[in-house]
Amino acid sequence: MISKLIGRIQETGAPVVVGLDPTLKLIPEQVQQKAFSEYGETLEGAAEAVFNFNKAIVDAVYDIVPAVKPQLAMYEQFGLPGLSAFVRTVSYCRSKGLIVIGDAKRGDIGSTSAAYAAAHIGRITVGARTYAPFDEDFVTVNPYLGSDGVKPFTDVCASLNKGIFVLVKTSNPSSGELQDRITDGRPVYEWIGEKVAEWGGACMDGSYSNVGAVVGATYPEMGKVLRAVMPHNYILVPGYGAQGGKGSDLVNFFNEDGLGAIVNSSRGIIAAYQKEPYQKFGAEHYAEAARAAALDMIADIRGALENR
Amino acid sequence: MISKLIGRIQETGAPVVVGLDPTLKLIPEQVQQKAFSEYGETLEGAAEAVFNFNKAIVDAVYDIVPAVKPQLAMYEQFGLPGLSAFVRTVSYCRSKGLIVIGDAKRGDIGSTSAAYAAAHIGRITVGARTYAPFDEDFVTVNPYLGSDGVKPFTDVCASLNKGIFVLVKTSNPSSGELQDRITDGRPVYEWIGEKVAEWGGACMDGSYSNVGAVVGATYPEMGKVLRAVMPHNYILVPGYGAQGGKGSDLVNFFNEDGLGAIVNSSRGIIAAYQKEPYQKFGAEHYAEAARAAALDMIADIRGALENR
């Protein structure tokens, strides 16, 4: 699956993921009102607004980016209708040729992680039939429980050519509380990075592994260290834009071959219309604003890589 | 919410949670066939089997235990129909007076954790209306992202009198890879335990906090240390029974007042009919087998506490 993602990155020239993380505050009033007029101010109404919003964003960017990253929490918050909008979003994105990274951050003891892996990137058997319940291409995984909580995911990566990104150094301000603590002479994030390199060895797909890592754009120096620790693992980099990361911060996350990283922006793209310099598009043209913001982000990262 | 849980523990004399973690392998053939005859061998059929299985278990134990712990993964693996069975299960358990601990192990950056907190123990606003999407009483939380990933959950605990259990030392074999690593002279789990005590300070509900911890029955010596580190935080103890924990191992998790811990068993109760000494009940009477296993577990733990 990572070779498929790399292929799409090379075709588009854009190591960029659009984070489909809609809260109602990010969805223009007219989209909400249209959904509410049909379904009322209900969870179904919210879910319909979410899906329609996503669909317009996807229509505006699918030809310029390789992948999207819907954040499960933003759908789960609207209950079953919200998760139904997640399923519709995944399906629509795949129909447009986009690779889908489910940002689920799941992780549990072995037998339970196996159920999560089946739910998101694997298959589940019911009687004589088999289903792919949420059917993402990649999913993010939390490593707090250790190898036996991750292995069911890497097993699916190996058997079904799917992928995961393991949380190593997250983008949020308090990530360092645990992740930066020194153990055996190095920070926890570095030790987890070593484990990612180890776990990924069993799931190579070309020069890179189907097991990648999440490292926040907000910590570029750590990105440099982790790039060296995990030479064959892709890094999914959240935190660009709204969380403060800039293009010049990102070169550390890439290998010399120009590969090895893919950068996510969520609010900075999907809600571009709410902020300068994209406010001129207006709420009516939020999808065009998203496309413009995505193009600027791609140019920013390409420029930084060319000038490295 | 913790005082409500303590009240129910005292009424039943049972510091015990029944883990509602059904996989199809644990559900008797006749329950599966009945569901498949109505819905086919579909995700809907699996979900119907799961709900009917749960319902019979709940009917058999609701008067002898205070709480249940459905594991989200076991529902998520059956996609939207599975999560619908989760919602039905939560609702049915609450109608029988049981406290519901959603074993979700969620955790993300602040704004995303806020969405998970709203989904599971909080409320979400749509237009002028407010909903409680999954409506559990407690939810389990993963601390890998640090304080700002936990705070949205503790905020809901404080404002809506709900509760959480933060993963501290999990029951699985490889939990020590990260959790036992020494940092600043003590293991990671002990440091997380200190954070739980700190986070819980803002959510006291009587003598105990609405913020508790997960510490596996399989690590009783660590339970002893953590009991002292977190004197006012309830410990949810998984790993009894099928994972190897015994009643005598559990006394370490309780305070001198006989409170402070609640022990979970999943397969050991819900699939008791598959193993000695409960096979005599037969698959037909799986719910009676579950009740017998629950009564034995309660007696085991009570005996251990009386002989401590």
Short mmCIF file of N, CA, C and O in Angstrom, two decimals, chain B residues 124-233:
data_model
loop_
_atom_site.label_atom_id
_atom_site.label_comp_id
_atom_site.label_asym_id
_atom_site.label_seq_id
_atom_site.Cartn_x
_atom_site.Cartn_y
_atom_site.Cartn_z
N ILE B 124 -23.23 16.74 22.40
CA ILE B 124 -22.86 17.46 21.19
C ILE B 124 -24.04 18.32 20.79
O ILE B 124 -25.19 17.89 20.89
N THR B 125 -23.73 19.54 20.36
CA THR B 125 -24.78 20.48 19.99
C THR B 125 -24.95 20.51 18.48
O THR B 125 -23.97 20.63 17.75
N VAL B 126 -26.18 20.38 18.04
CA VAL B 126 -26.51 20.50 16.62
C VAL B 126 -27.60 21.57 16.52
O VAL B 126 -28.72 21.36 16.98
N GLY B 127 -27.22 22.72 15.94
CA GLY B 127 -28.16 23.83 15.91
C GLY B 127 -28.55 24.20 17.33
O GLY B 127 -27.69 24.45 18.17
N ALA B 128 -29.85 24.17 17.63
CA ALA B 128 -30.31 24.54 18.97
C ALA B 128 -30.51 23.32 19.87
O ALA B 128 -31.00 23.45 20.99
N ARG B 129 -30.16 22.13 19.36
CA ARG B 129 -30.43 20.92 20.13
C ARG B 129 -29.15 20.23 20.59
O ARG B 129 -28.07 20.48 20.05
N THR B 130 -29.29 19.39 21.61
CA THR B 130 -28.14 18.74 22.22
C THR B 130 -28.39 17.24 22.31
O THR B 130 -29.49 16.82 22.64
N TYR B 131 -27.34 16.46 22.02
CA TYR B 131 -27.46 15.00 22.02
C TYR B 131 -26.32 14.37 22.82
O TYR B 131 -25.24 14.94 22.92
N ALA B 132 -26.58 13.19 23.37
CA ALA B 132 -25.54 12.37 24.03
C ALA B 132 -25.35 11.13 23.15
O ALA B 132 -26.06 10.14 23.30
N PRO B 133 -24.42 11.18 22.18
CA PRO B 133 -24.39 10.15 21.12
C PRO B 133 -24.27 8.70 21.62
O PRO B 133 -25.09 7.87 21.26
N PHE B 134 -23.24 8.37 22.40
CA PHE B 134 -23.11 6.97 22.83
C PHE B 134 -23.47 6.79 24.31
O PHE B 134 -23.74 5.69 24.75
N ASP B 135 -23.40 7.86 25.06
CA ASP B 135 -24.04 7.94 26.37
C ASP B 135 -23.58 6.88 27.39
O ASP B 135 -24.40 6.29 28.09
N GLU B 136 -22.27 6.64 27.45
CA GLU B 136 -21.75 5.77 28.50
C GLU B 136 -21.59 6.58 29.80
O GLU B 136 -21.68 7.81 29.80
N ASP B 137 -21.32 5.87 30.90
CA ASP B 137 -21.09 6.54 32.18
C ASP B 137 -19.60 6.82 32.39
O ASP B 137 -19.22 7.86 32.93
N PHE B 138 -18.80 5.85 32.01
CA PHE B 138 -17.34 5.99 32.06
C PHE B 138 -16.79 5.62 30.68
O PHE B 138 -17.43 4.86 29.93
N VAL B 139 -15.58 6.08 30.40
CA VAL B 139 -14.89 5.64 29.19
C VAL B 139 -13.41 5.48 29.53
O VAL B 139 -12.90 6.17 30.43
N THR B 140 -12.73 4.54 28.87
CA THR B 140 -11.29 4.40 29.09
C THR B 140 -10.52 5.30 28.12
O THR B 140 -10.96 5.54 27.00
N VAL B 141 -9.38 5.81 28.60
CA VAL B 141 -8.62 6.85 27.88
C VAL B 141 -7.14 6.46 27.81
O VAL B 141 -6.58 6.01 28.81
N ASN B 142 -6.53 6.66 26.66
CA ASN B 142 -5.10 6.38 26.45
C ASN B 142 -4.30 7.66 26.69
O ASN B 142 -4.60 8.70 26.09
N PRO B 143 -3.25 7.60 27.54
CA PRO B 143 -2.55 8.82 27.93
C PRO B 143 -1.32 9.17 27.09
O PRO B 143 -0.56 10.07 27.46
N TYR B 144 -1.10 8.48 25.97
CA TYR B 144 0.17 8.66 25.23
C TYR B 144 0.39 10.11 24.80
O TYR B 144 1.52 10.55 24.67
N LEU B 145 -0.69 10.87 24.57
CA LEU B 145 -0.54 12.24 24.07
C LEU B 145 -0.37 13.28 25.18
O LEU B 145 -0.21 14.47 24.89
N GLY B 146 -0.44 12.86 26.45
CA GLY B 146 -0.21 13.79 27.55
C GLY B 146 -1.46 14.55 27.98
O GLY B 146 -2.57 14.28 27.51
N SER B 147 -1.25 15.52 28.89
CA SER B 147 -2.36 16.20 29.57
C SER B 147 -3.39 16.81 28.63
O SER B 147 -4.58 16.73 28.89
N ASP B 148 -2.94 17.44 27.54
CA ASP B 148 -3.95 18.13 26.73
C ASP B 148 -4.84 17.15 25.95
O ASP B 148 -5.90 17.53 25.48
N GLY B 149 -4.40 15.88 25.86
CA GLY B 149 -5.26 14.86 25.28
C GLY B 149 -6.24 14.26 26.29
O GLY B 149 -7.23 13.64 25.91
N VAL B 150 -5.94 14.46 27.58
CA VAL B 150 -6.80 13.90 28.64
C VAL B 150 -7.78 14.95 29.16
O VAL B 150 -8.92 14.64 29.53
N LYS B 151 -7.34 16.21 29.14
CA LYS B 151 -8.14 17.27 29.76
C LYS B 151 -9.57 17.38 29.23
O LYS B 151 -10.51 17.57 30.02
N PRO B 152 -9.81 17.25 27.91
CA PRO B 152 -11.20 17.33 27.45
C PRO B 152 -12.09 16.28 28.10
O PRO B 152 -13.28 16.51 28.32
N PHE B 153 -11.52 15.13 28.42
CA PHE B 153 -12.30 14.09 29.12
C PHE B 153 -12.55 14.50 30.58
O PHE B 153 -13.66 14.35 31.08
N THR B 154 -11.50 15.00 31.26
CA THR B 154 -11.71 15.38 32.66
C THR B 154 -12.64 16.59 32.75
O THR B 154 -13.39 16.72 33.72
N ASP B 155 -12.62 17.44 31.74
CA ASP B 155 -13.57 18.57 31.73
C ASP B 155 -15.01 18.05 31.74
O ASP B 155 -15.87 18.58 32.46
N VAL B 156 -15.26 17.03 30.92
CA VAL B 156 -16.62 16.45 30.88
C VAL B 156 -16.92 15.75 32.21
O VAL B 156 -18.04 15.85 32.73
N CYS B 157 -15.93 15.07 32.77
CA CYS B 157 -16.13 14.43 34.08
C CYS B 157 -16.58 15.45 35.12
O CYS B 157 -17.49 15.20 35.90
N ALA B 158 -15.93 16.62 35.09
CA ALA B 158 -16.24 17.65 36.09
C ALA B 158 -17.60 18.30 35.83
O ALA B 158 -18.38 18.53 36.75
N SER B 159 -17.91 18.55 34.54
CA SER B 159 -19.14 19.31 34.27
C SER B 159 -20.38 18.44 34.22
O SER B 159 -21.48 18.90 34.54
N LEU B 160 -20.25 17.19 33.84
CA LEU B 160 -21.44 16.33 33.67
C LEU B 160 -21.47 15.16 34.64
O LEU B 160 -22.31 14.26 34.52
N ASN B 161 -20.53 15.13 35.60
CA ASN B 161 -20.44 14.02 36.55
C ASN B 161 -20.37 12.67 35.85
O ASN B 161 -21.16 11.76 36.10
N LYS B 162 -19.42 12.57 34.95
CA LYS B 162 -19.10 11.31 34.30
C LYS B 162 -17.73 10.86 34.79
O LYS B 162 -17.11 11.54 35.62
N GLY B 163 -17.24 9.74 34.28
CA GLY B 163 -15.95 9.25 34.75
C GLY B 163 -15.09 8.70 33.64
O GLY B 163 -15.58 8.37 32.55
N ILE B 164 -13.79 8.61 33.89
CA ILE B 164 -12.87 7.96 32.96
C ILE B 164 -11.92 7.04 33.74
O ILE B 164 -11.73 7.20 34.96
N PHE B 165 -11.37 6.08 33.05
CA PHE B 165 -10.26 5.28 33.56
C PHE B 165 -9.11 5.42 32.56
O PHE B 165 -9.27 5.07 31.37
N VAL B 166 -7.99 5.93 33.04
CA VAL B 166 -6.83 6.17 32.17
C VAL B 166 -5.93 4.93 32.19
O VAL B 166 -5.62 4.40 33.26
N LEU B 167 -5.48 4.51 31.02
CA LEU B 167 -4.56 3.36 30.95
C LEU B 167 -3.26 3.71 31.68
O LEU B 167 -2.60 4.69 31.35
N VAL B 168 -2.91 2.91 32.67
CA VAL B 168 -1.67 3.13 33.40
C VAL B 168 -0.75 1.92 33.15
O VAL B 168 0.31 2.04 32.54
N LYS B 169 -1.20 0.74 33.58
CA LYS B 169 -0.41 -0.48 33.36
C LYS B 169 -1.38 -1.53 32.83
O LYS B 169 -2.23 -2.04 33.58
N THR B 170 -1.27 -1.81 31.55
CA THR B 170 -2.26 -2.69 30.92
C THR B 170 -1.91 -4.16 31.16
O THR B 170 -0.79 -4.50 31.53
N SER B 171 -2.91 -5.02 30.96
CA SER B 171 -2.80 -6.43 31.39
C SER B 171 -2.03 -7.32 30.42
O SER B 171 -1.71 -8.45 30.75
N ASN B 172 -1.76 -6.82 29.21
CA ASN B 172 -1.19 -7.69 28.16
C ASN B 172 0.29 -7.99 28.37
O ASN B 172 1.00 -7.22 29.04
N PRO B 173 0.78 -9.08 27.79
CA PRO B 173 2.19 -9.49 28.00
C PRO B 173 3.21 -8.42 27.65
O PRO B 173 4.20 -8.26 28.36
N SER B 174 3.00 -7.67 26.56
CA SER B 174 4.04 -6.72 26.15
C SER B 174 3.83 -5.32 26.71
O SER B 174 4.49 -4.37 26.29
N SER B 175 2.94 -5.18 27.69
CA SER B 175 2.67 -3.83 28.22
C SER B 175 3.94 -3.19 28.78
O SER B 175 4.10 -1.99 28.76
N GLY B 176 4.85 -4.03 29.27
CA GLY B 176 6.05 -3.48 29.89
C GLY B 176 7.03 -2.83 28.94
O GLY B 176 7.87 -2.04 29.36
N GLU B 177 6.93 -3.15 27.66
CA GLU B 177 7.90 -2.60 26.70
C GLU B 177 8.03 -1.09 26.86
O GLU B 177 9.14 -0.57 26.91
N LEU B 178 6.89 -0.41 26.90
CA LEU B 178 6.93 1.03 27.13
C LEU B 178 6.63 1.36 28.59
O LEU B 178 7.32 2.15 29.23
N GLN B 179 5.60 0.73 29.13
CA GLN B 179 5.08 1.14 30.44
C GLN B 179 6.04 0.88 31.61
O GLN B 179 5.95 1.55 32.63
N ASP B 180 6.93 -0.10 31.45
CA ASP B 180 7.88 -0.40 32.54
C ASP B 180 9.21 0.31 32.38
O ASP B 180 10.11 0.16 33.22
N ARG B 181 9.39 1.05 31.29
CA ARG B 181 10.69 1.70 31.07
C ARG B 181 10.95 2.72 32.19
O ARG B 181 10.04 3.42 32.63
N ILE B 182 12.19 2.77 32.62
CA ILE B 182 12.54 3.64 33.74
C ILE B 182 12.83 5.05 33.23
O ILE B 182 13.58 5.24 32.28
N THR B 183 12.18 6.01 33.86
CA THR B 183 12.41 7.41 33.52
C THR B 183 12.42 8.21 34.82
O THR B 183 11.51 8.05 35.65
N ASP B 184 13.47 9.00 35.02
CA ASP B 184 13.63 9.74 36.29
C ASP B 184 13.50 8.81 37.49
O ASP B 184 12.84 9.15 38.49
N GLY B 185 14.08 7.65 37.39
CA GLY B 185 14.16 6.75 38.55
C GLY B 185 12.93 5.91 38.85
O GLY B 185 12.90 5.21 39.86
N ARG B 186 11.91 6.01 37.99
CA ARG B 186 10.73 5.16 38.22
C ARG B 186 10.11 4.76 36.90
O ARG B 186 10.35 5.41 35.89
N PRO B 187 9.32 3.67 36.90
CA PRO B 187 8.75 3.22 35.62
C PRO B 187 7.72 4.21 35.09
O PRO B 187 7.10 4.96 35.86
N VAL B 188 7.53 4.16 33.78
CA VAL B 188 6.55 5.03 33.11
C VAL B 188 5.18 4.87 33.75
O VAL B 188 4.47 5.86 34.00
N TYR B 189 4.79 3.61 34.09
CA TYR B 189 3.43 3.43 34.64
C TYR B 189 3.26 4.19 35.95
O TYR B 189 2.18 4.71 36.23
N GLU B 190 4.35 4.28 36.73
CA GLU B 190 4.25 4.99 38.01
C GLU B 190 4.09 6.49 37.76
O GLU B 190 3.30 7.17 38.42
N TRP B 191 4.83 6.98 36.76
CA TRP B 191 4.73 8.39 36.42
C TRP B 191 3.33 8.70 35.90
O TRP B 191 2.73 9.71 36.27
N ILE B 192 2.77 7.81 35.07
CA ILE B 192 1.40 8.04 34.59
C ILE B 192 0.42 7.97 35.77
O ILE B 192 -0.53 8.75 35.85
N GLY B 193 0.69 7.06 36.70
CA GLY B 193 -0.15 7.00 37.91
C GLY B 193 -0.15 8.33 38.66
O GLY B 193 -1.20 8.78 39.14
N GLU B 194 1.01 8.95 38.75
CA GLU B 194 1.08 10.27 39.41
C GLU B 194 0.24 11.30 38.64
O GLU B 194 -0.41 12.15 39.25
N LYS B 195 0.29 11.22 37.30
CA LYS B 195 -0.51 12.15 36.50
C LYS B 195 -2.01 11.90 36.72
O LYS B 195 -2.79 12.85 36.79
N VAL B 196 -2.39 10.63 36.85
CA VAL B 196 -3.80 10.31 37.10
C VAL B 196 -4.24 10.95 38.42
O VAL B 196 -5.32 11.55 38.51
N ALA B 197 -3.40 10.83 39.43
CA ALA B 197 -3.73 11.44 40.73
C ALA B 197 -3.89 12.96 40.56
O ALA B 197 -4.81 13.56 41.11
N GLU B 198 -3.01 13.54 39.77
CA GLU B 198 -3.06 15.00 39.54
C GLU B 198 -4.32 15.38 38.74
O GLU B 198 -5.07 16.27 39.15
N TRP B 199 -4.55 14.68 37.61
CA TRP B 199 -5.71 14.99 36.77
C TRP B 199 -7.01 14.79 37.57
O TRP B 199 -7.98 15.52 37.39
N GLY B 200 -7.00 13.78 38.43
CA GLY B 200 -8.22 13.45 39.17
C GLY B 200 -8.57 14.46 40.25
O GLY B 200 -9.72 14.51 40.70
N GLY B 201 -7.60 15.25 40.64
CA GLY B 201 -7.85 16.22 41.71
C GLY B 201 -8.97 17.18 41.39
O GLY B 201 -9.70 17.64 42.28
N ALA B 202 -9.14 17.47 40.10
CA ALA B 202 -10.16 18.43 39.68
C ALA B 202 -11.55 17.81 39.57
O ALA B 202 -12.52 18.50 39.27
N CYS B 203 -11.67 16.51 39.80
CA CYS B 203 -12.95 15.81 39.57
C CYS B 203 -13.29 14.90 40.74
O CYS B 203 -13.68 13.76 40.55
N MET B 204 -13.14 15.40 41.98
CA MET B 204 -13.48 14.57 43.13
C MET B 204 -15.00 14.44 43.23
O MET B 204 -15.74 15.36 42.89
N ASP B 205 -15.42 13.25 43.68
CA ASP B 205 -16.85 12.97 43.84
C ASP B 205 -16.96 12.13 45.11
O ASP B 205 -16.99 10.92 45.06
N GLY B 206 -16.94 12.81 46.26
CA GLY B 206 -16.82 12.11 47.53
C GLY B 206 -15.35 11.82 47.82
O GLY B 206 -14.48 12.65 47.50
N SER B 207 -15.04 10.66 48.38
CA SER B 207 -13.65 10.34 48.75
C SER B 207 -12.81 9.94 47.55
O SER B 207 -11.59 9.82 47.66
N TYR B 208 -13.47 9.62 46.45
CA TYR B 208 -12.73 9.19 45.27
C TYR B 208 -12.97 10.16 44.11
O TYR B 208 -13.93 10.93 44.12
N SER B 209 -12.09 10.07 43.14
CA SER B 209 -12.16 10.93 41.96
C SER B 209 -12.93 10.25 40.84
O SER B 209 -12.94 9.02 40.74
N ASN B 210 -13.53 11.06 40.00
CA ASN B 210 -14.16 10.51 38.79
C ASN B 210 -13.12 10.07 37.75
O ASN B 210 -13.47 9.50 36.73
N VAL B 211 -11.87 10.36 38.04
CA VAL B 211 -10.78 9.92 37.16
C VAL B 211 -10.09 8.72 37.81
O VAL B 211 -9.49 8.84 38.88
N GLY B 212 -10.22 7.58 37.19
CA GLY B 212 -9.60 6.36 37.69
C GLY B 212 -8.50 5.90 36.75
O GLY B 212 -8.10 6.61 35.83
N ALA B 213 -8.00 4.69 37.02
CA ALA B 213 -6.87 4.15 36.26
C ALA B 213 -7.15 2.70 35.88
O ALA B 213 -7.87 2.00 36.58
N VAL B 214 -6.54 2.26 34.80
CA VAL B 214 -6.57 0.84 34.42
C VAL B 214 -5.23 0.23 34.81
O VAL B 214 -4.17 0.73 34.40
N VAL B 215 -5.27 -0.81 35.64
CA VAL B 215 -4.05 -1.54 36.02
C VAL B 215 -4.39 -3.03 35.96
O VAL B 215 -5.31 -3.50 36.63
N GLY B 216 -3.64 -3.78 35.17
CA GLY B 216 -3.97 -5.18 34.92
C GLY B 216 -3.77 -6.09 36.12
O GLY B 216 -2.78 -5.98 36.85
N ALA B 217 -4.72 -7.02 36.31
CA ALA B 217 -4.65 -8.03 37.38
C ALA B 217 -3.39 -8.88 37.26
O ALA B 217 -2.93 -9.47 38.23
N THR B 218 -2.86 -8.93 36.04
CA THR B 218 -1.69 -9.76 35.77
C THR B 218 -0.40 -9.17 36.35
O THR B 218 0.65 -9.81 36.30
N TYR B 219 -0.49 -7.97 36.91
CA TYR B 219 0.70 -7.32 37.49
C TYR B 219 0.42 -6.85 38.92
O TYR B 219 0.40 -5.65 39.21
N PRO B 220 0.18 -7.83 39.85
CA PRO B 220 -0.25 -7.45 41.20
C PRO B 220 0.77 -6.63 41.99
O PRO B 220 0.39 -5.76 42.78
N GLU B 221 2.07 -6.86 41.78
CA GLU B 221 3.07 -6.08 42.53
C GLU B 221 3.04 -4.61 42.12
O GLU B 221 3.21 -3.72 42.94
N MET B 222 2.81 -4.39 40.83
CA MET B 222 2.70 -3.01 40.35
C MET B 222 1.41 -2.40 40.86
O MET B 222 1.33 -1.20 41.12
N GLY B 223 0.38 -3.25 41.00
CA GLY B 223 -0.88 -2.77 41.57
C GLY B 223 -0.68 -2.21 42.97
O GLY B 223 -1.27 -1.19 43.34
N LYS B 224 0.16 -2.85 43.74
CA LYS B 224 0.45 -2.42 45.12
C LYS B 224 1.07 -1.02 45.13
O LYS B 224 0.66 -0.13 45.88
N VAL B 225 2.06 -0.85 44.26
CA VAL B 225 2.74 0.45 44.15
C VAL B 225 1.74 1.52 43.70
O VAL B 225 1.65 2.61 44.28
N LEU B 226 0.97 1.18 42.68
CA LEU B 226 0.05 2.17 42.10
C LEU B 226 -1.09 2.50 43.05
O LEU B 226 -1.59 3.63 43.06
N ARG B 227 -1.51 1.52 43.85
CA ARG B 227 -2.55 1.80 44.86
C ARG B 227 -2.09 2.94 45.77
O ARG B 227 -2.86 3.83 46.12
N ALA B 228 -0.80 2.92 46.14
CA ALA B 228 -0.27 3.95 47.03
C ALA B 228 -0.08 5.29 46.31
O ALA B 228 -0.27 6.36 46.90
N VAL B 229 0.27 5.22 45.02
CA VAL B 229 0.51 6.45 44.24
C VAL B 229 -0.79 7.21 43.99
O VAL B 229 -0.80 8.43 43.89
N MET B 230 -1.89 6.47 43.88
CA MET B 230 -3.18 7.07 43.50
C MET B 230 -4.24 6.74 44.56
O MET B 230 -5.21 6.02 44.26
N PRO B 231 -4.07 7.24 45.79
CA PRO B 231 -4.97 6.79 46.86
C PRO B 231 -6.45 7.11 46.64
O PRO B 231 -7.31 6.42 47.17
N HIS B 232 -6.73 8.16 45.85
CA HIS B 232 -8.12 8.59 45.69
C HIS B 232 -8.68 8.26 44.31
O HIS B 232 -9.71 8.80 43.91
N ASN B 233 -7.97 7.40 43.59
CA ASN B 233 -8.42 7.06 42.24
C ASN B 233 -8.81 5.59 42.18
O ASN B 233 -8.05 4.72 42.61
#
